[in-house]
């Protein structure tokens, strides 16, 4: 069965960076891209970007351009999302999901807390 | 970027009654070459990731109960729960995936039991 397992919760100080991992199993990793979506506490879903696991092509939300980098490691079927220059409003649960358009399979979410 | 809006922000419906959620996009998400609407609906319960309910505006995902249905075209869409069950209490989001990213979500509609 398809599974996406994300890394654990993180606490970071403003200005730091965080890298969240998303390990995929149960399907051919390079056949699908990985999308990243975040959700601030009590708020809605925010689309962050997408990476092709086939060729590494990316699309990022404009508001995150320059601060976010999405990568994949096909040898371990793992996707990564790195966010730099963290601010308090980056505090959120970060989800990975398989695919680019509609998202059927999701990771369990990773809480990233940015606090001094 | 395409902006998605939803109405109402929240609604309370009696068990067994119909719930209707509206979603509007700032531009059409209907792709004329294939006549498909690039819109999905998700359900999210507290502490859980979203669950896909509907894609192509009206195609139910495998395993989703048939009381959930999607309709609409162009810029105006509706998610209907024909007979609300207790387990349907959740927040519902629409998302467009038309053309190139960003694939924006609506702000969500909270559904409760009256």
Short mmCIF file of C-alpha atoms in Angstrom, two decimals:
data_model
loop_
_atom_site.label_atom_id
_atom_site.label_comp_id
_atom_site.label_asym_id
_atom_site.label_seq_id
_atom_site.Cartn_x
_atom_site.Cartn_y
_atom_site.Cartn_z
CA UNK A 1 0.00 0.00 0.00
CA UNK A 2 1.10 3.53 -0.70
CA UNK A 3 2.62 5.27 2.30
CA UNK A 4 4.28 8.62 2.83
CA UNK A 5 6.08 8.87 6.16
CA UNK A 6 7.36 12.27 7.23
CA UNK A 7 10.06 13.26 9.66
CA UNK A 8 9.30 14.38 13.17
CA UNK A 9 8.35 17.71 14.67
CA UNK A 10 10.87 20.53 14.68
CA UNK A 11 11.36 23.66 16.76
CA UNK A 12 13.43 26.37 15.15
CA UNK A 13 14.46 29.91 15.93
CA UNK A 14 13.61 32.79 13.60
CA UNK A 15 16.14 33.02 10.78
CA UNK A 16 17.01 29.32 10.90
CA UNK A 17 16.28 26.66 8.29
CA UNK A 18 14.30 23.44 8.45
CA UNK A 19 14.38 20.40 6.21
CA UNK A 20 11.42 18.03 6.27
CA UNK A 21 11.64 14.58 4.73
CA UNK A 22 8.92 12.43 3.18
CA UNK A 23 9.74 8.78 2.57
CA UNK A 24 7.55 7.05 0.01
CA UNK A 25 6.79 3.36 -0.29
CA UNK A 26 4.34 1.08 -2.04
CA UNK A 27 4.75 2.53 -5.54
CA UNK A 28 7.37 3.45 -8.11
CA UNK A 29 8.73 6.69 -6.71
CA UNK A 30 9.75 8.22 -10.03
CA UNK A 31 6.28 7.73 -11.53
CA UNK A 32 4.72 10.53 -9.49
CA UNK A 33 5.67 13.96 -8.26
CA UNK A 34 5.43 15.14 -4.68
CA UNK A 35 3.46 18.19 -3.64
CA UNK A 36 3.97 20.09 -0.40
CA UNK A 37 1.08 21.78 1.42
CA UNK A 38 1.20 23.57 4.75
CA UNK A 39 -1.40 24.51 7.32
CA UNK A 40 -0.87 27.17 9.96
CA UNK A 41 -2.60 26.54 13.31
CA UNK A 42 -6.36 26.88 12.90
CA UNK A 43 -5.98 27.98 9.29
CA UNK A 44 -6.60 26.56 5.84
CA UNK A 45 -4.41 24.69 3.38
CA UNK A 46 -1.65 26.50 1.51
CA UNK A 47 -0.10 24.97 -1.60
CA UNK A 48 3.67 25.37 -1.39
CA UNK A 49 4.98 23.67 -4.49
CA UNK A 50 5.64 20.50 -6.38
CA UNK A 51 8.62 18.47 -7.53
CA UNK A 52 8.78 15.84 -10.22
CA UNK A 53 10.40 12.72 -8.83
CA UNK A 54 11.20 11.75 -12.41
CA UNK A 55 13.40 14.68 -13.43
CA UNK A 56 13.51 17.05 -10.45
CA UNK A 57 11.51 19.83 -12.12
CA UNK A 58 9.93 22.13 -9.57
CA UNK A 59 7.19 24.74 -9.23
CA UNK A 60 7.09 26.89 -6.12
CA UNK A 61 4.48 29.25 -4.74
CA UNK A 62 5.60 32.75 -5.58
CA UNK A 63 5.44 33.91 -1.97
CA UNK A 64 8.02 31.26 -1.03
CA UNK A 65 10.35 31.72 -4.00
CA UNK A 66 13.92 32.19 -2.79
CA UNK A 67 13.27 30.59 0.59
CA UNK A 68 12.10 27.10 -0.34
CA UNK A 69 13.88 24.24 -2.07
CA UNK A 70 12.31 20.89 -2.86
CA UNK A 71 14.50 17.92 -3.75
CA UNK A 72 14.23 14.18 -4.11
CA UNK A 73 16.57 11.25 -3.53
CA UNK A 74 15.46 8.48 -5.85
CA UNK A 75 17.86 5.99 -4.25
CA UNK A 76 15.85 6.16 -1.02
CA UNK A 77 12.46 7.22 -2.46
CA UNK A 78 12.53 10.28 -0.26
CA UNK A 79 11.43 13.83 -0.96
CA UNK A 80 12.69 16.82 0.98
CA UNK A 81 11.40 20.32 1.55
CA UNK A 82 13.82 22.90 2.95
CA UNK A 83 12.56 26.28 4.11
CA UNK A 84 15.10 28.98 5.02
CA UNK A 85 15.00 32.28 6.88
CA UNK A 86 12.17 31.02 9.03
CA UNK A 87 9.67 33.47 10.48
CA UNK A 88 7.00 33.06 13.10
CA UNK A 89 4.32 32.87 10.42
CA UNK A 90 6.03 29.77 9.00
CA UNK A 91 4.78 27.89 12.06
CA UNK A 92 2.56 25.22 10.54
CA UNK A 93 1.99 21.56 9.87
CA UNK A 94 3.77 20.67 6.65
CA UNK A 95 2.34 17.86 4.52
CA UNK A 96 3.76 16.00 1.57
CA UNK A 97 1.35 14.37 -0.87
CA UNK A 98 1.78 12.22 -3.93
CA UNK A 99 0.98 13.80 -7.25
CA UNK A 100 0.67 17.22 -8.79
CA UNK A 101 -3.01 17.71 -9.42
CA UNK A 102 -5.46 15.95 -7.13
CA UNK A 103 -3.74 14.51 -4.09
CA UNK A 104 -4.83 11.06 -3.00
CA UNK A 105 -2.03 10.00 -0.67
CA UNK A 106 -0.73 12.28 2.07
CA UNK A 107 1.94 12.09 4.72
CA UNK A 108 0.97 12.35 8.37
CA UNK A 109 2.25 15.92 8.61
CA UNK A 110 5.25 17.51 10.34
CA UNK A 111 4.74 20.32 12.83
CA UNK A 112 7.36 23.04 12.46
CA UNK A 113 7.32 25.62 15.24
CA UNK A 114 9.27 28.83 14.80
CA UNK A 115 9.83 30.55 18.11
CA UNK A 116 12.54 32.52 19.81
CA UNK B 1 -2.96 33.22 -9.71
CA UNK B 2 -6.45 31.76 -9.51
CA UNK B 3 -8.22 32.74 -6.30
CA UNK B 4 -10.69 30.30 -4.79
CA UNK B 5 -13.55 31.36 -2.55
CA UNK B 6 -16.02 29.20 -0.64
CA UNK B 7 -19.39 29.79 0.92
CA UNK B 8 -20.59 29.57 3.55
CA UNK B 9 -17.70 29.73 5.99
CA UNK B 10 -19.55 27.23 8.16
CA UNK B 11 -22.88 25.46 8.28
CA UNK B 12 -24.79 23.26 10.67
CA UNK B 13 -27.06 20.58 9.27
CA UNK B 14 -29.31 18.05 10.97
CA UNK B 15 -28.37 14.39 10.68
CA UNK B 16 -29.82 12.93 7.51
CA UNK B 17 -30.30 16.34 5.89
CA UNK B 18 -28.52 17.78 2.88
CA UNK B 19 -25.39 19.92 3.13
CA UNK B 20 -24.33 22.13 0.24
CA UNK B 21 -20.97 23.86 -0.07
CA UNK B 22 -20.14 26.33 -2.82
CA UNK B 23 -16.78 27.06 -4.40
CA UNK B 24 -15.99 29.80 -6.89
CA UNK B 25 -12.81 30.36 -8.89
CA UNK B 26 -11.60 33.77 -10.06
CA UNK B 27 -11.24 32.41 -13.58
CA UNK B 28 -12.57 29.40 -15.39
CA UNK B 29 -10.95 26.05 -14.58
CA UNK B 30 -12.67 24.36 -17.50
CA UNK B 31 -10.15 23.22 -20.09
CA UNK B 32 -11.92 23.44 -23.42
CA UNK B 33 -9.76 20.89 -25.23
CA UNK B 34 -10.93 18.02 -23.01
CA UNK B 35 -14.05 19.56 -21.44
CA UNK B 36 -12.75 18.80 -17.95
CA UNK B 37 -13.00 21.03 -14.90
CA UNK B 38 -9.72 21.03 -13.00
CA UNK B 39 -11.20 21.07 -9.53
CA UNK B 40 -10.98 18.77 -6.52
CA UNK B 41 -12.70 18.56 -3.14
CA UNK B 42 -11.11 17.42 0.12
CA UNK B 43 -12.38 16.60 3.58
CA UNK B 44 -10.22 17.26 6.64
CA UNK B 45 -10.94 16.10 10.15
CA UNK B 46 -9.06 17.48 13.18
CA UNK B 47 -5.54 16.17 13.50
CA UNK B 48 -5.65 14.39 10.16
CA UNK B 49 -4.33 15.17 6.68
CA UNK B 50 -6.91 16.05 4.04
CA UNK B 51 -8.75 13.25 2.28
CA UNK B 52 -9.55 13.47 -1.41
CA UNK B 53 -13.27 13.17 -2.11
CA UNK B 54 -13.80 14.39 -5.67
CA UNK B 55 -11.63 15.24 -8.68
CA UNK B 56 -12.46 16.53 -12.16
CA UNK B 57 -15.20 18.40 -10.27
CA UNK B 58 -17.53 15.41 -10.18
CA UNK B 59 -15.54 12.15 -10.17
CA UNK B 60 -15.77 10.45 -6.80
CA UNK B 61 -12.52 8.97 -5.50
CA UNK B 62 -12.55 5.23 -4.90
CA UNK B 63 -14.09 4.32 -1.55
CA UNK B 64 -15.84 7.67 -1.03
CA UNK B 65 -19.50 7.16 -0.07
CA UNK B 66 -22.00 8.05 -2.78
CA UNK B 67 -23.70 10.59 -0.53
CA UNK B 68 -20.85 12.90 -1.59
CA UNK B 69 -21.26 14.45 -5.02
CA UNK B 70 -19.65 17.28 -6.93
CA UNK B 71 -21.14 19.45 -9.63
CA UNK B 72 -20.59 22.67 -11.51
CA UNK B 73 -18.48 23.95 -14.37
CA UNK B 74 -16.34 26.90 -15.33
CA UNK B 75 -16.10 29.04 -12.21
CA UNK B 76 -18.91 27.78 -9.97
CA UNK B 77 -18.90 24.45 -8.19
CA UNK B 78 -20.83 22.66 -5.48
CA UNK B 79 -20.10 19.81 -3.09
CA UNK B 80 -23.26 18.14 -1.82
CA UNK B 81 -23.59 15.72 1.05
CA UNK B 82 -26.99 14.22 0.40
CA UNK B 83 -27.66 12.83 3.86
CA UNK B 84 -25.30 14.11 6.53
CA UNK B 85 -23.80 11.52 8.85
CA UNK B 86 -22.03 12.16 12.13
CA UNK B 87 -18.70 11.15 10.61
CA UNK B 88 -19.02 13.89 7.97
CA UNK B 89 -18.28 16.62 10.53
CA UNK B 90 -15.14 18.17 9.07
CA UNK B 91 -13.74 21.08 7.11
CA UNK B 92 -14.14 20.85 3.34
CA UNK B 93 -11.78 22.47 0.85
CA UNK B 94 -11.93 22.93 -2.88
CA UNK B 95 -8.71 23.14 -4.91
CA UNK B 96 -8.07 24.09 -8.51
CA UNK B 97 -5.32 22.42 -10.51
CA UNK B 98 -5.87 24.20 -13.79
CA UNK B 99 -2.97 24.75 -16.14
CA UNK B 100 0.22 25.74 -14.36
CA UNK B 101 0.80 26.04 -10.60
CA UNK B 102 0.08 27.39 -8.05
CA UNK B 103 -2.79 24.99 -7.42
CA UNK B 104 -4.65 27.06 -4.90
CA UNK B 105 -7.09 25.92 -2.23
CA UNK B 106 -10.26 27.57 -1.09
CA UNK B 107 -10.42 28.85 2.51
CA UNK B 108 -12.52 25.93 3.71
CA UNK B 109 -16.08 25.37 4.93
CA UNK B 110 -16.72 23.86 8.35
CA UNK B 111 -19.63 21.43 8.57
CA UNK B 112 -21.23 20.64 11.95
CA UNK B 113 -24.30 18.85 13.21
CA UNK B 114 -27.30 21.00 14.13
#
